[in-house]
Amino acid sequence: MIAPVLPTYARAPVAFERGEGPYLFSTDGRKFLDFTAGIAVNALGHAHPHLVAALTDQAGKLWHTSNLFEVPGQRRLAERLVAATFADTVFFCNSGAEALECSIKMARKYHAARGEPERYRLITFEGAFHGRTLATIAAGGQKKYLEGFGPLVDGFDQVAFGDLAAVKKMIGPQTAGVLIEPIQGEGGVRAVPRETMRALRSLCDEHGLLLVLDEVQSGMARTGKLFAHEWSGITPDIMAIAKALGGGFPVGACLATERAATGMTAGVHGSTFGGNPLAMAVANAVLDIVFEPAFVARVEQIGNYLKQQLAMVVDKNRDAIEDVRGQGLLLGLKCKVANTELVTALRERGMLVVGAGDNVVRLVPPLTITEDHVREAIGILNDACASLTHRPTKDAAK
Ligand SMILES: *Cc1c(COP(=O)(O)O)cnc(C)c1O
C-alpha cells in the first residue's frame, strides 16, 4: 500500500522536533550536529532569535495580500539586494526552481523583445542541477530526473563541465545565453575555475548573450563571498537565488540588470505566493545579519579553518576519503567508500551531512558555526572514517 506521503524521497529514519543553532534534537531524544542545514538553507542555524522575532511579529499583522497590491517588504528586500549586487531589479518567488524558471523566461524574453525570438536556447553544463520542474530538469539534463516525464522541454544545449571550447562550438543563431552554477552543489561540489567564469562572461559579451547564474546554493555568503561569482570578479546578467535567502522560510528570487529585464513588463510573469509579507519579513531579517560588516569575512575564515581541518581528516583516512573540495562553507569530501556509507556512519555518531554527485559527501553547515563546532565535527568524522576502513575481520570479531 502506498504511503500517505508520496514516496518520492529516500528518507533517513529520523525526525526532529526542535533545533538550536547548529544542533537538531530528534523526536527520540538524540542530539545531532547539523552540517546539512536543510541543504544550505538554514544559514543562520535553527531558531535564530532574530528570525523567530521577525516571523512572529509579521504573523500577528499580515500574512498574505497577493501581488494585486503593493507589498512594502518586497520593495525593501529588493532595494537591499540591488544595493548589494550587480542587479537593478528583483522578482520574488517561493523556491529555487521557480527562480530558475523566471531566469530562463527572462533570458528568452530579452531576445524576443529585441526582435530575435528565435534566440531562446541556453547552454548548460553536465552535472548541473537547477530544480525539478519540467524546464529545470531539461536544463539540468540528468537522465535520472528526466526519465518517464515525456518530451524534454526544448531549449537547452548541454556541454561537458567547464568545457569552453564546447561552449564556443555550441553558440549559434538560436543561442540566448549560458546558464551555470559557479560551484555545482548537487553535482558534487565542483567549482568552475575562475578563468572559465571570466571567459564565459567575455563570450557572452562578444556574442550578445546573457550570462545566467544559478546561485541558489552557492549564494547568500555560503562560499565566503556574498555570491560565489564575486570570486571571479565578473557579474552575471541574471541570477537565481533561494535556499538561504529565507533562512528556512521558503523564498526565492530572480535578480537582473535593467537591460536583461527588457520585456518583463506587467502581466508577463507572476506568482500568487511570491514575495508574500511573511517571506519578506524573514528574508529581510536574514539580510540584517548577513549584511553585518564582518559576517561574510567570518564565513570565509571559518570555511578556511574547516577545509584545513578536513584536509587533515583526508590525510588520516586515505582509505575512506580521497580529497576535500569547495569554497567557504560549501565543502565536499570525495569518498573512496560509498558516500552513503559515510553519511550513515556520521549520522549514527550524531552528525548530519548530505550526499552529492560524484560520490561526494557535502558539508554545508550553518554559516554561524564556530571553531568549537568544527572541532566537534572533525572528531566525529575521524571516528566515522576509522569505523568504515578498520572494520574488524570476521575472525578478529570472534
Ligand atoms: C536546490 C537547488 C535548486 C532548486 O531549488 P528548489 O528550491 O528545490 O526548487 C536549483 N539550483 C541549485 C543550484 C540548487 O542547489
mmCIF file of C-alpha atoms and ligand atoms in Angstrom:
data_model
loop_
_atom_site.group_PDB
_atom_site.id
_atom_site.type_symbol
_atom_site.label_atom_id
_atom_site.label_comp_id
_atom_site.label_asym_id
_atom_site.label_seq_id
_atom_site.Cartn_x
_atom_site.Cartn_y
_atom_site.Cartn_z
ATOM 1 C CA MET A 1 0.000 0.000 0.000
ATOM 2 C CA ILE A 2 1.356 3.414 -0.898
ATOM 3 C CA ALA A 3 2.365 5.678 1.964
ATOM 4 C CA PRO A 4 0.095 8.665 2.577
ATOM 5 C CA VAL A 5 3.099 10.878 1.824
ATOM 6 C CA LEU A 6 4.034 10.262 -1.824
ATOM 7 C CA PRO A 7 7.178 8.136 -1.582
ATOM 8 C CA THR A 8 9.490 10.273 -3.772
ATOM 9 C CA TYR A 9 12.201 10.652 -1.135
ATOM 10 C CA ALA A 10 14.637 8.109 0.308
ATOM 11 C CA ARG A 11 14.468 9.462 3.821
ATOM 12 C CA ALA A 12 16.791 8.694 6.728
ATOM 13 C CA PRO A 13 14.920 7.101 9.630
ATOM 14 C CA VAL A 14 14.974 10.101 11.948
ATOM 15 C CA ALA A 15 12.669 13.064 12.630
ATOM 16 C CA PHE A 16 13.351 16.238 14.578
ATOM 17 C CA GLU A 17 11.264 18.228 16.981
ATOM 18 C CA ARG A 18 13.496 21.149 17.760
ATOM 19 C CA GLY A 19 16.641 22.950 16.634
ATOM 20 C CA GLU A 20 19.043 25.382 18.186
ATOM 21 C CA GLY A 21 21.894 26.976 16.247
ATOM 22 C CA PRO A 22 23.777 24.148 14.511
ATOM 23 C CA TYR A 23 22.093 21.405 16.577
ATOM 24 C CA LEU A 24 18.966 19.361 15.924
ATOM 25 C CA PHE A 25 17.113 17.315 18.540
ATOM 26 C CA SER A 26 15.275 14.221 17.325
ATOM 27 C CA THR A 27 11.871 13.041 18.448
ATOM 28 C CA ASP A 28 13.582 10.071 20.130
ATOM 29 C CA GLY A 29 15.787 12.336 22.232
ATOM 30 C CA ARG A 30 19.097 12.357 20.343
ATOM 31 C CA LYS A 31 21.215 15.436 19.592
ATOM 32 C CA PHE A 32 22.807 15.976 16.182
ATOM 33 C CA LEU A 33 25.403 18.407 14.852
ATOM 34 C CA ASP A 34 23.691 19.628 11.702
ATOM 35 C CA PHE A 35 26.141 20.068 8.808
ATOM 36 C CA THR A 36 23.222 19.753 6.389
ATOM 37 C CA ALA A 37 21.425 22.933 7.421
ATOM 38 C CA GLY A 38 18.360 21.945 5.408
ATOM 39 C CA ILE A 39 20.653 21.576 2.357
ATOM 40 C CA ALA A 40 22.294 25.003 2.631
ATOM 41 C CA VAL A 41 19.036 26.653 3.714
ATOM 42 C CA ASN A 42 19.306 27.291 7.458
ATOM 43 C CA ALA A 43 22.298 29.579 7.016
ATOM 44 C CA LEU A 44 21.809 31.175 10.422
ATOM 45 C CA GLY A 45 21.197 27.864 12.173
ATOM 46 C CA HIS A 46 17.926 26.762 13.711
ATOM 47 C CA ALA A 47 15.577 29.009 15.661
ATOM 48 C CA HIS A 48 17.725 32.117 15.313
ATOM 49 C CA PRO A 49 16.125 34.632 17.724
ATOM 50 C CA HIS A 50 16.177 37.487 15.190
ATOM 51 C CA LEU A 51 14.392 35.380 12.563
ATOM 52 C CA VAL A 52 11.903 33.969 15.065
ATOM 53 C CA ALA A 53 11.069 37.516 16.169
ATOM 54 C CA ALA A 54 10.671 38.747 12.581
ATOM 55 C CA LEU A 55 8.376 35.855 11.683
ATOM 56 C CA THR A 56 6.194 36.005 14.790
ATOM 57 C CA ASP A 57 5.925 39.777 14.630
ATOM 58 C CA GLN A 58 4.789 39.649 10.999
ATOM 59 C CA ALA A 59 2.491 36.679 11.708
ATOM 60 C CA GLY A 60 0.448 38.810 14.084
ATOM 61 C CA LYS A 61 -0.025 41.533 11.464
ATOM 62 C CA LEU A 62 -0.454 40.234 7.931
ATOM 63 C CA TRP A 63 0.397 37.010 6.091
ATOM 64 C CA HIS A 64 -0.675 37.445 2.525
ATOM 65 C CA THR A 65 -2.305 40.007 0.270
ATOM 66 C CA SER A 66 -1.283 38.818 -3.256
ATOM 67 C CA ASN A 67 0.570 40.838 -5.825
ATOM 68 C CA LEU A 68 -2.571 42.741 -6.766
ATOM 69 C CA PHE A 69 -1.268 45.293 -4.270
ATOM 70 C CA GLU A 70 1.971 46.900 -3.152
ATOM 71 C CA VAL A 71 3.999 44.758 -0.740
ATOM 72 C CA PRO A 72 6.332 47.061 1.217
ATOM 73 C CA GLY A 73 8.562 44.176 2.359
ATOM 74 C CA GLN A 74 9.289 43.336 -1.297
ATOM 75 C CA ARG A 75 10.392 46.855 -2.053
ATOM 76 C CA ARG A 76 12.682 46.911 0.985
ATOM 77 C CA LEU A 77 14.217 43.495 0.241
ATOM 78 C CA ALA A 78 14.646 44.315 -3.457
ATOM 79 C CA GLU A 79 16.311 47.658 -2.699
ATOM 80 C CA ARG A 80 18.746 45.959 -0.336
ATOM 81 C CA LEU A 81 19.595 43.186 -2.825
ATOM 82 C CA VAL A 82 20.004 45.746 -5.616
ATOM 83 C CA ALA A 83 22.306 47.864 -3.438
ATOM 84 C CA ALA A 84 24.490 44.840 -2.617
ATOM 85 C CA THR A 85 24.768 43.256 -6.071
ATOM 86 C CA PHE A 86 25.053 43.748 -9.846
ATOM 87 C CA ALA A 87 21.252 43.744 -10.104
ATOM 88 C CA ASP A 88 18.862 46.597 -10.828
ATOM 89 C CA THR A 89 15.640 44.679 -10.259
ATOM 90 C CA VAL A 90 14.309 41.586 -8.456
ATOM 91 C CA PHE A 91 11.382 39.168 -8.880
ATOM 92 C CA PHE A 92 10.292 37.189 -5.814
ATOM 93 C CA CYS A 93 9.083 33.593 -5.846
ATOM 94 C CA ASN A 94 8.997 30.618 -3.491
ATOM 95 C CA SER A 95 11.754 28.220 -4.462
ATOM 96 C CA GLY A 96 14.951 27.703 -6.369
ATOM 97 C CA ALA A 97 13.278 26.046 -9.333
ATOM 98 C CA GLU A 98 10.876 28.972 -9.652
ATOM 99 C CA ALA A 99 13.770 31.417 -9.522
ATOM 100 C CA LEU A 100 15.325 29.457 -12.408
ATOM 101 C CA GLU A 101 12.035 29.412 -14.322
ATOM 102 C CA CYS A 102 11.905 33.197 -14.090
ATOM 103 C CA SER A 103 15.563 33.431 -15.137
ATOM 104 C CA ILE A 104 15.009 31.189 -18.162
ATOM 105 C CA LYS A 105 11.862 33.029 -19.224
ATOM 106 C CA MET A 106 13.593 36.379 -18.783
ATOM 107 C CA ALA A 107 16.567 35.345 -20.924
ATOM 108 C CA ARG A 108 14.211 34.264 -23.711
ATOM 109 C CA LYS A 109 12.013 37.352 -23.392
ATOM 110 C CA TYR A 110 15.051 39.635 -23.586
ATOM 111 C CA HIS A 111 15.888 38.469 -27.081
ATOM 112 C CA ALA A 112 12.224 38.312 -28.135
ATOM 113 C CA ALA A 113 11.718 41.899 -27.019
ATOM 114 C CA ARG A 114 14.716 42.886 -29.119
ATOM 115 C CA GLY A 115 13.213 41.265 -32.184
ATOM 116 C CA GLU A 116 15.082 37.966 -32.048
ATOM 117 C CA PRO A 117 12.528 35.481 -30.669
ATOM 118 C CA GLU A 118 14.452 32.626 -32.286
ATOM 119 C CA ARG A 119 17.164 33.154 -29.682
ATOM 120 C CA TYR A 120 15.699 31.010 -26.907
ATOM 121 C CA ARG A 121 18.326 28.336 -26.242
ATOM 122 C CA LEU A 122 20.554 28.256 -23.173
ATOM 123 C CA ILE A 123 23.860 26.443 -22.988
ATOM 124 C CA THR A 124 24.114 24.346 -19.806
ATOM 125 C CA PHE A 125 26.672 22.009 -18.224
ATOM 126 C CA GLU A 126 26.918 18.335 -17.382
ATOM 127 C CA GLY A 127 26.324 17.600 -13.712
ATOM 128 C CA ALA A 128 24.167 20.699 -13.324
ATOM 129 C CA PHE A 129 21.171 20.836 -11.023
ATOM 130 C CA HIS A 130 18.590 23.565 -11.487
ATOM 131 C CA GLY A 131 15.458 22.097 -9.866
ATOM 132 C CA ARG A 132 12.638 19.634 -10.582
ATOM 133 C CA THR A 133 10.149 21.493 -12.771
ATOM 134 C CA LEU A 134 9.826 20.375 -16.374
ATOM 135 C CA ALA A 135 12.032 23.190 -17.655
ATOM 136 C CA THR A 136 14.647 22.906 -14.930
ATOM 137 C CA ILE A 137 15.060 19.132 -15.312
ATOM 138 C CA ALA A 138 15.613 19.772 -19.024
ATOM 139 C CA ALA A 139 18.176 22.435 -18.132
ATOM 140 C CA GLY A 140 19.921 20.074 -15.697
ATOM 141 C CA GLY A 141 19.898 17.337 -18.309
ATOM 142 C CA GLN A 142 20.298 14.491 -15.815
ATOM 143 C CA LYS A 143 18.788 11.283 -17.082
ATOM 144 C CA LYS A 144 17.657 10.093 -13.646
ATOM 145 C CA TYR A 145 15.439 13.174 -13.266
ATOM 146 C CA LEU A 146 14.161 13.191 -16.866
ATOM 147 C CA GLU A 147 13.178 9.601 -17.498
ATOM 148 C CA GLY A 148 9.473 8.899 -17.856
ATOM 149 C CA PHE A 149 8.390 12.512 -17.838
ATOM 150 C CA GLY A 150 7.631 12.832 -21.516
ATOM 151 C CA PRO A 151 9.219 15.039 -24.124
ATOM 152 C CA LEU A 152 12.045 17.204 -22.919
ATOM 153 C CA VAL A 153 11.290 20.915 -22.635
ATOM 154 C CA ASP A 154 13.185 22.242 -25.626
ATOM 155 C CA GLY A 155 15.798 24.952 -25.470
ATOM 156 C CA PHE A 156 18.814 23.608 -23.599
ATOM 157 C CA ASP A 157 22.133 22.560 -25.096
ATOM 158 C CA GLN A 158 24.405 20.759 -22.680
ATOM 159 C CA VAL A 159 28.195 20.667 -22.873
ATOM 160 C CA ALA A 160 30.808 18.985 -20.657
ATOM 161 C CA PHE A 161 31.546 20.600 -17.299
ATOM 162 C CA GLY A 162 33.676 23.717 -17.761
ATOM 163 C CA ASP A 163 34.376 22.933 -21.442
ATOM 164 C CA LEU A 164 34.930 26.352 -23.025
ATOM 165 C CA ALA A 165 35.734 25.016 -26.480
ATOM 166 C CA ALA A 166 32.433 23.130 -26.471
ATOM 167 C CA VAL A 167 30.575 26.281 -25.417
ATOM 168 C CA LYS A 168 32.132 28.223 -28.309
ATOM 169 C CA LYS A 169 31.164 25.495 -30.735
ATOM 170 C CA MET A 170 27.623 25.345 -29.389
ATOM 171 C CA ILE A 171 26.892 29.068 -29.772
ATOM 172 C CA GLY A 172 24.588 29.578 -32.749
ATOM 173 C CA PRO A 173 21.870 31.864 -34.109
ATOM 174 C CA GLN A 174 19.364 30.404 -31.605
ATOM 175 C CA THR A 175 21.533 30.832 -28.511
ATOM 176 C CA ALA A 176 20.113 33.169 -25.860
ATOM 177 C CA GLY A 177 22.715 32.716 -23.161
ATOM 178 C CA VAL A 178 24.694 30.493 -20.836
ATOM 179 C CA LEU A 179 23.260 29.045 -17.610
ATOM 180 C CA ILE A 180 25.747 27.870 -14.989
ATOM 181 C CA GLU A 181 26.295 27.259 -11.267
ATOM 182 C CA PRO A 182 29.625 28.866 -10.230
ATOM 183 C CA ILE A 183 30.008 25.863 -7.933
ATOM 184 C CA GLN A 184 27.916 22.794 -8.649
ATOM 185 C CA GLY A 185 26.284 21.721 -5.395
ATOM 186 C CA GLU A 186 24.249 18.586 -6.122
ATOM 187 C CA GLY A 187 26.734 17.753 -8.871
ATOM 188 C CA GLY A 188 29.451 17.080 -6.296
ATOM 189 C CA VAL A 189 30.784 20.433 -5.047
ATOM 190 C CA ARG A 190 32.592 21.128 -8.298
ATOM 191 C CA ALA A 191 33.844 24.690 -8.679
ATOM 192 C CA VAL A 192 34.064 26.221 -12.125
ATOM 193 C CA PRO A 193 37.593 27.617 -12.485
ATOM 194 C CA ARG A 194 37.619 31.406 -12.146
ATOM 195 C CA GLU A 195 39.266 31.855 -15.562
ATOM 196 C CA THR A 196 36.410 29.842 -17.063
ATOM 197 C CA MET A 197 33.825 32.119 -15.433
ATOM 198 C CA ARG A 198 35.655 35.139 -16.866
ATOM 199 C CA ALA A 199 35.900 33.519 -20.294
ATOM 200 C CA LEU A 200 32.156 32.775 -20.257
ATOM 201 C CA ARG A 201 31.460 36.417 -19.434
ATOM 202 C CA SER A 202 33.608 37.516 -22.394
ATOM 203 C CA LEU A 203 31.979 35.011 -24.735
ATOM 204 C CA CYS A 204 28.530 36.247 -23.737
ATOM 205 C CA ASP A 205 29.557 39.865 -24.317
ATOM 206 C CA GLU A 206 31.126 39.015 -27.648
ATOM 207 C CA HIS A 207 28.026 37.222 -28.949
ATOM 208 C CA GLY A 208 25.309 39.355 -27.353
ATOM 209 C CA LEU A 209 24.292 36.547 -24.986
ATOM 210 C CA LEU A 210 23.086 36.674 -21.398
ATOM 211 C CA LEU A 211 25.072 35.090 -18.600
ATOM 212 C CA VAL A 212 22.585 33.460 -16.235
ATOM 213 C CA LEU A 213 23.908 32.215 -12.891
ATOM 214 C CA ASP A 214 22.278 29.686 -10.609
ATOM 215 C CA GLU A 215 23.398 30.742 -7.127
ATOM 216 C CA VAL A 216 20.522 29.028 -5.379
ATOM 217 C CA GLN A 217 23.009 27.017 -3.311
ATOM 218 C CA SER A 218 26.265 28.991 -3.636
ATOM 219 C CA GLY A 219 24.752 32.397 -2.866
ATOM 220 C CA MET A 220 23.988 34.301 0.327
ATOM 221 C CA ALA A 221 27.542 34.174 1.727
ATOM 222 C CA ARG A 222 27.842 30.374 1.525
ATOM 223 C CA THR A 223 31.261 30.447 -0.194
ATOM 224 C CA GLY A 224 32.743 33.295 1.822
ATOM 225 C CA LYS A 225 31.619 35.990 -0.619
ATOM 226 C CA LEU A 226 28.061 37.274 -0.708
ATOM 227 C CA PHE A 227 27.763 35.499 -4.087
ATOM 228 C CA ALA A 228 30.163 32.909 -5.475
ATOM 229 C CA HIS A 229 30.624 34.744 -8.795
ATOM 230 C CA GLU A 230 32.408 37.516 -6.883
ATOM 231 C CA TRP A 231 35.414 35.194 -6.572
ATOM 232 C CA SER A 232 35.975 35.508 -10.333
ATOM 233 C CA GLY A 233 35.368 39.246 -10.424
ATOM 234 C CA ILE A 234 32.607 39.019 -13.025
ATOM 235 C CA THR A 235 28.914 39.818 -12.799
ATOM 236 C CA PRO A 236 26.009 37.998 -14.460
ATOM 237 C CA ASP A 237 23.032 39.483 -16.295
ATOM 238 C CA ILE A 238 20.524 37.325 -14.454
ATOM 239 C CA MET A 239 20.878 35.332 -11.223
ATOM 240 C CA ALA A 240 18.596 32.880 -9.437
ATOM 241 C CA ILE A 241 18.805 32.640 -5.653
ATOM 242 C CA ALA A 242 16.733 30.861 -2.992
ATOM 243 C CA LYS A 243 17.755 28.359 -0.276
ATOM 244 C CA ALA A 244 19.474 30.534 2.372
ATOM 245 C CA LEU A 245 17.610 33.723 1.392
ATOM 246 C CA GLY A 246 14.806 32.839 3.809
ATOM 247 C CA GLY A 247 16.945 31.045 6.384
ATOM 248 C CA GLY A 248 14.370 28.218 6.342
ATOM 249 C CA PHE A 249 11.306 30.116 5.170
ATOM 250 C CA PRO A 250 10.504 29.273 1.527
ATOM 251 C CA VAL A 251 11.536 32.160 -0.706
ATOM 252 C CA GLY A 252 13.397 32.559 -3.973
ATOM 253 C CA ALA A 253 14.357 35.457 -6.184
ATOM 254 C CA CYS A 254 15.490 36.271 -9.680
ATOM 255 C CA LEU A 255 17.899 39.210 -9.840
ATOM 256 C CA ALA A 256 18.641 41.003 -13.096
ATOM 257 C CA THR A 257 20.167 44.014 -14.710
ATOM 258 C CA GLU A 258 17.798 46.552 -16.204
ATOM 259 C CA ARG A 259 18.927 45.540 -19.687
ATOM 260 C CA ALA A 260 18.323 41.813 -19.127
ATOM 261 C CA ALA A 261 14.869 42.574 -17.742
ATOM 262 C CA THR A 262 13.821 44.220 -21.010
ATOM 263 C CA GLY A 263 10.480 42.677 -21.833
ATOM 264 C CA MET A 264 9.472 41.690 -18.284
ATOM 265 C CA THR A 265 6.516 44.061 -18.202
ATOM 266 C CA ALA A 266 3.207 43.934 -16.324
ATOM 267 C CA GLY A 267 1.411 40.654 -16.880
ATOM 268 C CA VAL A 268 4.218 38.588 -18.429
ATOM 269 C CA HIS A 269 5.185 36.711 -15.247
ATOM 270 C CA GLY A 270 3.811 36.253 -11.759
ATOM 271 C CA SER A 271 3.281 34.143 -8.655
ATOM 272 C CA THR A 272 0.436 34.055 -6.131
ATOM 273 C CA PHE A 273 2.632 33.479 -3.090
ATOM 274 C CA GLY A 274 5.804 35.082 -4.443
ATOM 275 C CA GLY A 275 7.127 37.778 -2.131
ATOM 276 C CA ASN A 276 4.372 37.464 0.469
ATOM 277 C CA PRO A 277 4.704 39.523 3.664
ATOM 278 C CA LEU A 278 5.807 36.583 5.837
ATOM 279 C CA ALA A 279 8.592 35.577 3.430
ATOM 280 C CA MET A 280 9.698 39.176 3.012
ATOM 281 C CA ALA A 281 9.830 39.798 6.764
ATOM 282 C CA VAL A 282 12.029 36.760 7.312
ATOM 283 C CA ALA A 283 14.288 37.389 4.298
ATOM 284 C CA ASN A 284 14.791 40.998 5.399
ATOM 285 C CA ALA A 285 15.755 39.685 8.836
ATOM 286 C CA VAL A 286 18.231 37.277 7.208
ATOM 287 C CA LEU A 287 19.814 40.221 5.398
ATOM 288 C CA ASP A 288 20.052 42.182 8.674
ATOM 289 C CA ILE A 289 22.552 39.570 9.799
ATOM 290 C CA VAL A 290 24.237 38.517 6.559
ATOM 291 C CA PHE A 291 24.844 42.189 5.700
ATOM 292 C CA GLU A 292 26.528 42.887 9.056
ATOM 293 C CA PRO A 293 30.022 44.166 8.187
ATOM 294 C CA ALA A 294 32.004 41.179 9.460
ATOM 295 C CA PHE A 295 29.614 38.369 8.532
ATOM 296 C CA VAL A 296 30.850 37.338 5.083
ATOM 297 C CA ALA A 297 34.536 37.587 6.024
ATOM 298 C CA ARG A 298 33.819 35.429 9.048
ATOM 299 C CA VAL A 299 32.296 32.744 6.786
ATOM 300 C CA GLU A 300 35.444 32.812 4.668
ATOM 301 C CA GLN A 301 37.611 32.453 7.758
ATOM 302 C CA ILE A 302 35.681 29.608 9.374
ATOM 303 C CA GLY A 303 35.388 27.942 5.954
ATOM 304 C CA ASN A 304 39.161 28.017 5.558
ATOM 305 C CA TYR A 305 39.572 26.555 9.019
ATOM 306 C CA LEU A 306 37.089 23.754 8.311
ATOM 307 C CA LYS A 307 38.717 22.986 4.954
ATOM 308 C CA GLN A 308 42.157 22.843 6.504
ATOM 309 C CA GLN A 309 40.913 20.522 9.259
ATOM 310 C CA LEU A 310 39.174 18.364 6.657
ATOM 311 C CA ALA A 311 42.438 18.085 4.736
ATOM 312 C CA MET A 312 43.916 16.523 7.885
ATOM 313 C CA VAL A 313 40.985 14.104 8.082
ATOM 314 C CA VAL A 314 41.730 13.126 4.479
ATOM 315 C CA ASP A 315 45.414 12.576 5.336
ATOM 316 C CA LYS A 316 44.480 10.347 8.250
ATOM 317 C CA ASN A 317 41.843 8.383 6.383
ATOM 318 C CA ARG A 318 43.230 7.837 2.895
ATOM 319 C CA ASP A 319 41.296 4.566 2.600
ATOM 320 C CA ALA A 320 37.958 6.311 3.088
ATOM 321 C CA ILE A 321 38.376 9.763 1.537
ATOM 322 C CA GLU A 322 40.259 10.995 -1.492
ATOM 323 C CA ASP A 323 40.183 14.766 -1.185
ATOM 324 C CA VAL A 324 38.403 17.853 0.055
ATOM 325 C CA ARG A 325 36.924 20.382 -2.355
ATOM 326 C CA GLY A 326 34.813 23.517 -2.378
ATOM 327 C CA GLN A 327 34.937 27.011 -1.022
ATOM 328 C CA GLY A 328 33.833 28.697 2.188
ATOM 329 C CA LEU A 329 31.207 26.543 3.843
ATOM 330 C CA LEU A 330 30.204 24.728 0.659
ATOM 331 C CA LEU A 331 32.628 21.838 1.056
ATOM 332 C CA GLY A 332 32.770 18.278 -0.200
ATOM 333 C CA LEU A 333 34.649 15.132 0.656
ATOM 334 C CA LYS A 334 35.311 12.989 -2.384
ATOM 335 C CA CYS A 335 34.933 9.471 -0.988
ATOM 336 C CA LYS A 336 36.604 6.152 -1.699
ATOM 337 C CA VAL A 337 33.995 4.303 0.324
ATOM 338 C CA ALA A 338 30.408 4.806 -0.863
ATOM 339 C CA ASN A 339 29.360 8.318 0.158
ATOM 340 C CA THR A 340 26.089 6.891 1.511
ATOM 341 C CA GLU A 341 28.083 4.704 3.926
ATOM 342 C CA LEU A 342 29.881 7.742 5.310
ATOM 343 C CA VAL A 343 26.630 9.719 5.580
ATOM 344 C CA THR A 344 25.130 6.869 7.622
ATOM 345 C CA ALA A 345 28.225 6.343 9.797
ATOM 346 C CA LEU A 346 28.229 10.063 10.625
ATOM 347 C CA ARG A 347 24.523 10.107 11.432
ATOM 348 C CA GLU A 348 24.976 7.138 13.761
ATOM 349 C CA ARG A 349 27.589 9.239 15.555
ATOM 350 C CA GLY A 350 25.411 12.324 15.831
ATOM 351 C CA MET A 351 26.406 14.351 12.784
ATOM 352 C CA LEU A 352 24.265 15.152 9.742
ATOM 353 C CA VAL A 353 25.693 15.653 6.250
ATOM 354 C CA VAL A 354 24.273 15.276 2.753
ATOM 355 C CA GLY A 355 25.457 13.262 -0.221
ATOM 356 C CA ALA A 356 26.140 14.775 -3.637
ATOM 357 C CA GLY A 357 27.009 13.520 -7.108
ATOM 358 C CA ASP A 358 30.453 12.161 -7.971
ATOM 359 C CA ASN A 359 30.482 10.111 -4.714
ATOM 360 C CA VAL A 360 30.896 13.218 -2.603
ATOM 361 C CA VAL A 361 29.749 13.936 0.941
ATOM 362 C CA ARG A 362 28.678 17.561 1.204
ATOM 363 C CA LEU A 363 29.253 19.687 4.286
ATOM 364 C CA VAL A 364 27.015 22.746 4.306
ATOM 365 C CA PRO A 365 26.741 23.766 7.965
ATOM 366 C CA PRO A 366 25.055 26.912 9.202
ATOM 367 C CA LEU A 367 27.259 29.919 8.392
ATOM 368 C CA THR A 368 27.255 30.800 12.083
ATOM 369 C CA ILE A 369 29.322 27.821 13.292
ATOM 370 C CA THR A 370 32.356 28.390 15.500
ATOM 371 C CA GLU A 371 35.764 26.709 15.780
ATOM 372 C CA ASP A 372 34.335 24.515 18.539
ATOM 373 C CA HIS A 373 31.682 23.149 16.177
ATOM 374 C CA VAL A 374 34.396 22.471 13.587
ATOM 375 C CA ARG A 375 36.458 20.544 16.145
ATOM 376 C CA GLU A 376 33.397 18.547 17.189
ATOM 377 C CA ALA A 377 32.702 17.701 13.533
ATOM 378 C CA ILE A 378 36.313 16.670 12.893
ATOM 379 C CA GLY A 379 36.270 14.306 15.875
ATOM 380 C CA ILE A 380 33.115 12.610 14.614
ATOM 381 C CA LEU A 381 34.497 12.446 11.051
ATOM 382 C CA ASN A 382 37.732 10.761 12.124
ATOM 383 C CA ASP A 383 35.784 8.257 14.175
ATOM 384 C CA ALA A 384 33.316 7.518 11.353
ATOM 385 C CA CYS A 385 36.085 7.112 8.745
ATOM 386 C CA ALA A 386 38.016 4.759 11.006
ATOM 387 C CA SER A 387 34.905 2.656 11.536
ATOM 388 C CA LEU A 388 34.487 2.268 7.772
ATOM 389 C CA THR A 389 38.039 1.305 6.928
ATOM 390 C CA HIS A 390 39.316 -0.529 10.004
ATOM 391 C CA ARG A 391 36.464 -2.973 10.234
ATOM 392 C CA PRO A 392 37.456 -5.977 12.304
ATOM 393 C CA THR A 393 37.658 -9.082 10.116
ATOM 394 C CA LYS A 394 35.234 -11.860 10.881
ATOM 395 C CA ASP A 395 37.938 -13.781 12.716
ATOM 396 C CA ALA A 396 39.004 -10.832 14.826
ATOM 397 C CA ALA A 397 35.417 -10.164 15.768
ATOM 398 C CA LYS A 398 35.004 -13.619 17.267
HETATM 399 C C1 LIG B 1 18.391 23.411 -4.606
HETATM 400 C C2 LIG B 1 18.785 23.947 -5.916
HETATM 401 C C3 LIG B 1 17.838 24.286 -6.896
HETATM 402 C C4 LIG B 1 16.365 24.005 -6.738
HETATM 403 O O1 LIG B 1 15.801 24.654 -5.647
HETATM 404 P P1 LIG B 1 14.364 24.178 -5.129
HETATM 405 O O2 LIG B 1 14.050 25.169 -4.039
HETATM 406 O O3 LIG B 1 14.495 22.781 -4.635
HETATM 407 O O4 LIG B 1 13.405 24.279 -6.262
HETATM 408 C C5 LIG B 1 18.292 24.858 -8.063
HETATM 409 N N1 LIG B 1 19.592 25.079 -8.276
HETATM 410 C C6 LIG B 1 20.529 24.768 -7.373
HETATM 411 C C7 LIG B 1 21.968 25.063 -7.651
HETATM 412 C C8 LIG B 1 20.164 24.181 -6.160
HETATM 413 O O5 LIG B 1 21.100 23.840 -5.273
#
